[in-house]
C-alpha cells in the first residue's frame, strides 16, 4: 500500500531536555520554542497519538489538516511534511520518522462520533475530544471548543482509495517507532493519547507514548 | 416558502445566511468548471460545526455525493445530499488564500481592477464569519461543491479538471437550522492557470419531510444514528 518513507534521527534520548511518558487515555499540552524538536515514541506499537498544534503567538491560528495536505499535494504525513496552520503559516516540519506514514484525514474520536459510528450506548466511553477539551480547560480560557480542528493521527493508517473510499487499516507502527518534528516558531502542542476501543487505530489496546524535546 | 428564493453568486463572490431545517438548497453551475467552498454551523449554537473527519469516517468515504450527509462535531446530521448530477464533491482540499491566489494568478487589487480583482476563499470566509460573531479560529475544512480530488495509492492528490460541466447540479437538504457561509472561489488544487469565472445559482425551497425510506437516512446505520441525534436535539430543546 504505497511507499513508506522512513528516516532515522541522530538525536539521543539522554540529551533531551524533556522526557515524559503519556499514558493511554491521557492528554499532554506543552509549548515548543523556535527550533525545538519534539519526538513522539510509540512505546508498544499500534498506538494512535492524536495531535493538534497552535501558533502560540496567535492561538486562534490552529493546525489545518487540509492546508497541510493541499500544501504538499499528498494526504499522508512523513519526513519532509510541513505542518501548516489554518492561515497557511508553517508551524513545524517532520524531520525524522521511523513509522513512515501518518494520517491527518481521520480526525479524533469523540463521545458523539463513537455514538454515531458504533452505537448510541458508546456515548459514555472515554475519547480523544474529551481529553483535548480537558487540556484546553487548563489554559485560562485562551482555548475553547471552537479551537478544536481536525488533528494529526501519528502512527495511524487511514488509506484513501483511488475510488474515493476510506478505510481504517491495522497499525503500521511498531514498538519503539517514533516521529520527530521541528518547530518553526513558538508552537503549542496538544496530544490525546487515544483511548479508542472500537476500532483498530490502536489495535484495540491503548498503550503509552513517550514525548521528548531537544533544543535543536 | 411559497416560491423558491434564488440568488446567483458571481465568480469570486460570497454569501452567508441562516437557512432553516427542512429546506432544499439547489446549486447549479452556470458554466463548466465551478467550485463553491462552503462552511456550515449550527445556527442556534455556532460552536457546533461541520466536521470533515467525522463525516468521512462514519460513511467510509473520502468524497461526498447523493446518499451522504454532512455531520457536525456533535454527532448530528446537518445536511443531506439528496440529488447530485456529478457523483463526487471534494472536502479534503480546503479553500484558497490571498497568498496562494496572488502567487498562482498574479497579484490584483481593487484600486486597479475595481470589482474584477481576484477574491480568495480565506478573505471571503473571514468577512462572513466576523459578520456572525465568529473569527479565524472557526475556520475549518470546507465542502467544495463541483470539484473532484482523488488520491492515488501513494496518497498523491489529483484534481479532475473536466469534472464539472455547465449545468451540473447538486441539492442539499438541511436537517438542522444552519448558518451557511460560502465562497465562489477556486479549488486550491485546480491546476489551471486562469482564475475560473463560473457563476453559481442557488435556489432554496421547502423540502418534503424525511420519510422512513429516505436514501440519506438509510445510507448506513451511522447516518440513521446521526439523524436520531438531530431529532433528539430538537425534541429536547424545543426549537
XYZ file of C-alpha atoms in Angstrom:
455
model
C 0.000 0.000 0.000
C 2.170 2.804 -1.239
C 5.571 3.998 -0.156
C 6.513 4.279 3.477
C 9.224 6.881 3.909
C 11.446 6.078 6.915
C 14.113 8.488 8.184
C 16.149 7.863 11.360
C 17.059 10.627 13.800
C 20.591 11.425 15.050
C 19.235 12.665 18.417
C 19.975 10.783 21.640
C 17.331 10.362 24.342
C 19.803 11.147 27.128
C 20.423 14.592 25.611
C 16.735 15.547 25.592
C 15.739 18.413 27.889
C 12.280 16.867 28.408
C 11.347 13.206 28.556
C 7.969 12.008 29.826
C 5.540 9.132 29.343
C 1.898 9.904 28.477
C -0.357 7.009 29.447
C -3.148 5.776 27.200
C -6.196 7.983 27.525
C -4.199 10.892 28.969
C -3.579 14.337 27.491
C -0.482 16.500 27.181
C -0.227 20.183 26.305
C 3.145 21.865 26.025
C 4.750 24.797 24.243
C 7.712 24.358 21.889
C 10.153 27.216 21.428
C 11.559 28.124 17.997
C 13.873 25.401 16.726
C 12.962 22.855 19.381
C 12.395 19.283 18.253
C 9.568 17.121 19.598
C 9.740 13.328 19.348
C 6.706 11.141 19.955
C 7.552 7.481 20.557
C 5.011 4.700 20.101
C 6.315 2.640 23.037
C 4.421 -0.607 22.456
C 3.357 -0.182 18.827
C -0.019 0.280 17.111
C -0.958 3.296 19.216
C -2.520 6.469 17.772
C -1.294 9.821 19.100
C -3.966 12.391 18.198
C -2.162 15.720 17.995
C -3.098 19.363 17.412
C -0.882 22.419 17.072
C -1.442 26.123 17.627
C 0.657 29.164 16.770
C 1.446 30.169 20.373
C 1.862 33.783 19.246
C -1.670 33.687 17.810
C -3.616 30.822 19.430
C -6.592 31.391 17.124
C -4.466 30.018 14.277
C -4.816 26.251 14.680
C -3.278 23.370 12.742
C -5.059 22.740 9.453
C -5.168 19.216 8.072
C -6.409 20.390 4.673
C -3.943 23.287 4.340
C -1.196 20.787 5.202
C -2.189 18.115 2.694
C -3.201 20.540 -0.073
C 0.096 22.359 0.501
C 2.096 19.197 -0.214
C -0.401 17.640 -2.641
C -0.419 14.392 -0.649
C -2.735 13.160 2.106
C -0.090 11.251 4.111
C 2.396 12.838 6.502
C 6.004 11.721 6.839
C 9.571 13.139 6.993
C 9.629 16.347 4.959
C 5.970 17.180 5.559
C 5.384 20.772 6.609
C 2.583 21.046 9.155
C 0.617 24.225 8.415
C -1.785 26.384 10.342
C -5.176 27.442 9.038
C -3.625 30.719 7.808
C -1.128 28.691 5.771
C 1.718 29.536 8.166
C 4.376 26.834 8.557
C 4.256 25.581 12.164
C 6.580 22.559 12.159
C 8.434 20.258 9.784
C 8.664 16.492 10.302
C 12.407 15.807 10.389
C 12.544 12.098 11.281
C 10.050 9.260 11.066
C 10.613 5.539 11.602
C 6.936 4.694 11.067
C 6.762 6.174 7.574
C 3.159 7.298 7.258
C 0.754 9.235 9.444
C -2.902 10.155 8.995
C -4.465 13.582 9.194
C -7.810 12.968 7.474
C -9.416 10.697 10.086
C -9.638 13.197 12.938
C -10.142 12.214 16.559
C -12.775 10.158 18.307
C -15.399 11.892 20.409
C -18.279 10.679 22.539
C -20.643 11.820 19.784
C -18.706 10.270 16.904
C -18.427 6.992 18.819
C -22.210 7.051 19.239
C -22.719 7.681 15.518
C -20.125 5.200 14.306
C -20.787 2.280 16.663
C -23.895 2.583 18.871
C -25.712 5.187 20.936
C -24.536 3.311 24.058
C -20.906 4.217 23.283
C -21.571 7.832 24.321
C -20.166 7.136 27.781
C -16.784 5.870 26.585
C -13.596 7.870 27.097
C -12.491 9.626 23.927
C -9.906 11.982 22.434
C -12.036 15.092 22.142
C -12.847 14.960 25.870
C -9.101 14.693 26.532
C -8.454 17.667 24.253
C -11.133 19.746 25.981
C -9.838 18.899 29.456
C -6.383 20.142 28.445
C -7.827 23.284 26.817
C -9.781 23.990 30.006
C -6.492 24.358 31.910
C -5.366 27.405 29.899
C -7.428 30.216 31.438
C -9.917 30.454 28.608
C -7.276 31.021 25.934
C -8.598 27.975 24.092
C -12.185 26.776 23.631
C -14.034 24.082 21.731
C -14.001 26.424 18.734
C -10.242 25.801 18.550
C -10.671 22.051 18.020
C -9.823 21.441 14.391
C -9.158 18.134 12.623
C -5.889 16.763 14.007
C -2.901 14.619 13.069
C -3.103 10.951 13.992
C 0.512 9.963 14.425
C 1.130 6.214 13.820
C -2.308 5.721 12.285
C -3.064 4.470 8.783
C -6.258 5.663 7.095
C -5.844 4.813 3.406
C -7.925 6.635 0.828
C -8.606 4.582 -2.284
C -8.445 5.954 -5.850
C -12.222 5.411 -5.979
C -12.695 7.811 -3.064
C -13.221 5.206 -0.341
C -11.799 5.494 3.138
C -10.513 2.571 5.214
C -9.062 2.029 8.647
C -6.165 -0.388 8.348
C -4.439 -2.044 11.228
C -1.499 -0.238 12.716
C 1.545 0.441 10.583
C 3.625 1.296 13.608
C 5.801 -0.964 15.746
C 7.191 -0.852 19.291
C 9.674 1.997 19.564
C 8.687 3.673 16.277
C 8.911 7.452 16.504
C 8.234 10.669 14.665
C 10.161 13.909 15.162
C 9.184 17.428 14.217
C 10.995 20.734 14.489
C 9.057 23.836 15.437
C 9.492 26.942 13.284
C 8.212 29.381 15.910
C 6.512 29.156 19.284
C 4.071 26.288 18.894
C 1.575 24.886 21.366
C 1.243 21.103 21.090
C -1.876 19.291 22.286
C -1.876 15.488 22.403
C -4.580 12.996 23.251
C -3.107 9.535 23.578
C -6.056 7.750 22.043
C -8.257 5.569 24.295
C -10.322 4.198 21.387
C -11.595 0.633 21.992
C -13.898 0.304 18.983
C -11.539 0.310 16.015
C -8.022 -0.857 15.128
C -6.370 2.580 15.301
C -4.536 1.270 18.367
C -5.125 -2.450 17.842
C -7.960 -2.298 20.428
C -5.290 -1.973 23.097
C -4.438 1.618 24.075
C -0.808 1.881 25.249
C 1.573 4.627 26.449
C 3.616 7.012 24.330
C 6.782 8.923 25.245
C 7.394 12.577 24.437
C 10.921 14.023 24.257
C 12.077 17.557 23.437
C 15.524 18.684 22.286
C 16.840 22.216 21.971
C 17.616 21.653 18.271
C -41.932 29.142 1.397
C -44.436 29.685 -1.364
C -41.878 30.106 -4.119
C -38.154 29.389 -4.294
C -35.715 32.026 -3.106
C -32.860 32.447 -5.548
C -29.534 34.197 -5.899
C -26.649 33.911 -8.335
C -23.162 34.111 -6.856
C -20.683 35.583 -9.316
C -17.141 34.266 -9.614
C -15.212 35.421 -6.542
C -18.465 36.126 -4.726
C -19.532 35.162 -1.223
C -22.734 34.735 0.728
C -23.765 33.800 4.226
C -27.101 33.345 5.882
C -29.243 31.192 8.099
C -31.261 28.503 6.368
C -33.802 26.704 8.494
C -34.129 22.939 8.718
C -36.287 21.142 6.189
C -35.280 23.140 3.144
C -33.667 22.206 -0.151
C -30.655 24.178 -1.340
C -30.164 23.612 -5.068
C -26.796 24.635 -6.519
C -26.360 24.900 -10.289
C -23.054 25.563 -12.072
C -23.998 28.023 -14.818
C -20.802 27.243 -16.746
C -18.237 24.406 -16.715
C -15.524 24.164 -14.037
C -17.276 25.554 -10.957
C -16.117 25.317 -7.344
C -18.064 26.603 -4.359
C -16.414 26.316 -0.927
C -18.928 26.065 1.938
C -18.784 26.017 5.736
C -21.756 25.024 7.892
C -22.510 25.937 11.523
C -25.487 25.198 13.742
C -27.381 28.497 13.526
C -28.531 28.165 17.160
C -25.117 27.195 18.557
C -22.256 28.435 16.400
C -19.713 26.344 18.318
C -21.210 23.301 16.580
C -19.986 22.984 13.006
C -19.458 20.678 10.037
C -16.775 18.108 10.847
C -14.972 16.685 7.846
C -13.270 13.683 9.525
C -16.411 12.595 11.376
C -18.396 12.851 8.139
C -15.925 10.850 6.086
C -15.076 8.091 8.549
C -18.676 7.440 9.572
C -19.594 6.910 5.915
C -16.305 5.214 4.872
C -15.810 7.666 2.066
C -13.321 10.324 1.010
C -15.795 12.186 -1.197
C -19.417 13.305 -0.995
C -22.400 12.527 -3.216
C -26.085 11.542 -3.118
C -26.850 9.494 -0.015
C -24.143 11.163 2.075
C -24.811 13.526 4.923
C -22.748 16.299 6.465
C -22.166 15.544 10.144
C -21.428 18.045 12.874
C -18.768 17.731 15.542
C -21.591 16.863 17.925
C -22.619 13.757 16.005
C -25.627 15.251 14.266
C -26.847 15.313 10.672
C -26.576 18.908 9.437
C -27.481 18.468 5.763
C -28.034 15.663 3.247
C -27.029 15.223 -0.398
C -30.435 14.399 -1.877
C -29.656 14.992 -5.574
C -26.359 15.078 -7.432
C -25.587 15.045 -11.151
C -21.813 14.759 -10.589
C -21.164 11.864 -8.165
C -18.201 13.477 -6.434
C -17.728 16.602 -4.335
C -14.481 17.379 -2.542
C -13.998 18.078 1.153
C -10.264 17.466 1.656
C -8.694 20.331 -0.306
C -9.700 23.443 1.621
C -10.011 26.940 0.173
C -7.732 29.482 -1.471
C -5.735 32.071 0.475
C -4.648 35.577 -0.549
C -1.006 34.485 -0.795
C -1.823 31.443 -2.928
C -4.221 33.408 -5.141
C -1.623 36.106 -5.827
C 1.118 33.521 -6.404
C -0.969 31.496 -8.832
C -2.927 34.090 -10.790
C -0.856 37.231 -10.259
C -1.370 39.970 -7.692
C -4.520 42.038 -8.189
C -6.108 44.840 -6.227
C -9.327 46.768 -6.133
C -7.574 50.096 -6.853
C -6.681 48.948 -10.354
C -9.335 46.414 -11.227
C -12.346 47.509 -9.177
C -14.665 44.531 -8.708
C -12.735 42.406 -11.178
C -9.935 41.868 -8.637
C -9.460 38.227 -7.632
C -11.013 37.234 -4.319
C -9.701 34.465 -2.043
C -11.721 31.984 -0.022
C -9.851 32.853 3.159
C -10.805 36.520 2.965
C -14.377 35.825 1.868
C -14.859 33.475 4.818
C -13.156 35.870 7.227
C -15.591 38.649 6.351
C -18.683 36.471 6.645
C -17.528 34.724 9.836
C -16.839 38.017 11.579
C -20.269 39.198 10.444
C -21.765 36.340 12.512
C -19.578 36.878 15.571
C -17.097 34.194 14.568
C -13.470 34.540 13.521
C -10.394 32.826 12.142
C -10.386 30.218 14.926
C -13.681 28.979 13.438
C -12.169 28.258 10.010
C -12.481 24.543 9.300
C -12.395 22.199 6.290
C -14.939 23.199 3.675
C -17.180 21.284 1.308
C -16.017 22.079 -2.238
C -19.097 21.501 -4.378
C -18.465 20.608 -8.046
C -14.789 19.605 -7.516
C -13.260 16.130 -7.697
C -9.952 15.444 -5.956
C -8.891 11.791 -5.839
C -5.833 10.188 -4.235
C -3.596 7.512 -5.702
C -2.096 4.652 -3.695
C 0.875 6.813 -2.665
C -1.504 9.472 -1.361
C -0.861 11.983 -4.136
C -3.893 14.218 -4.718
C -5.282 14.657 -8.241
C -7.723 17.376 -9.310
C -10.057 16.323 -12.150
C -10.093 19.328 -14.494
C -13.049 18.272 -16.647
C -15.245 17.027 -13.801
C -17.925 19.749 -13.764
C -19.873 20.513 -16.975
C -22.122 23.537 -17.408
C -25.476 22.852 -15.750
C -24.104 20.451 -13.130
C -26.477 20.459 -10.174
C -26.452 19.272 -6.575
C -29.144 19.616 -3.942
C -28.624 19.645 -0.186
C -31.452 19.245 2.329
C -30.981 20.978 5.668
C -31.554 18.717 8.663
C -30.715 21.494 11.145
C -31.049 25.262 11.207
C -27.689 26.120 9.668
C -25.550 29.161 9.130
C -24.192 28.539 5.648
C -21.111 30.502 4.594
C -19.974 30.129 1.000
C -17.267 31.440 -1.264
C -17.288 31.061 -5.048
C -13.507 30.822 -5.316
C -11.261 28.231 -6.987
C -10.309 24.885 -5.524
C -6.718 25.239 -4.245
C -5.653 22.182 -6.254
C -7.141 23.402 -9.550
C -4.044 23.343 -11.814
C -5.487 25.692 -14.438
C -3.501 28.889 -14.734
C -6.530 31.139 -15.200
C -8.911 32.098 -12.397
C -12.167 30.205 -13.065
C -15.033 32.561 -13.740
C -18.158 30.498 -13.147
C -21.338 31.920 -11.664
C -23.331 29.527 -9.487
C -27.068 29.752 -8.887
C -28.643 28.903 -5.531
C -32.318 28.209 -5.038
C -33.864 27.488 -1.638
C -37.277 25.875 -1.328
C -39.222 23.771 1.119
C -38.338 20.066 1.350
C -40.713 17.179 1.900
C -40.443 15.750 5.419
C -37.829 12.988 5.805
C -39.677 9.708 5.378
C -38.730 6.239 6.535
C -37.432 5.214 3.076
C -35.191 8.263 2.677
C -31.936 7.363 0.873
C -29.728 9.530 3.101
C -31.341 8.263 6.307
C -30.820 4.651 5.190
C -27.423 5.015 3.507
C -25.713 3.489 6.544
C -26.662 2.731 10.146
C -24.274 5.564 11.057
C -26.419 8.020 9.097
C -29.568 6.964 10.918
C -27.931 7.453 14.308
C -26.807 10.951 13.260
C -30.375 11.769 12.206
C -31.674 10.390 15.525
C -29.226 12.663 17.353
C -30.529 15.671 15.414
C -34.165 14.781 16.072
C -33.393 14.291 19.772
C -31.683 17.703 19.874
C -34.808 19.404 18.516
C -37.133 17.436 20.789
C -35.121 18.313 23.886
C -34.513 21.956 23.030
C -37.993 22.661 21.728
C -36.554 24.697 18.851
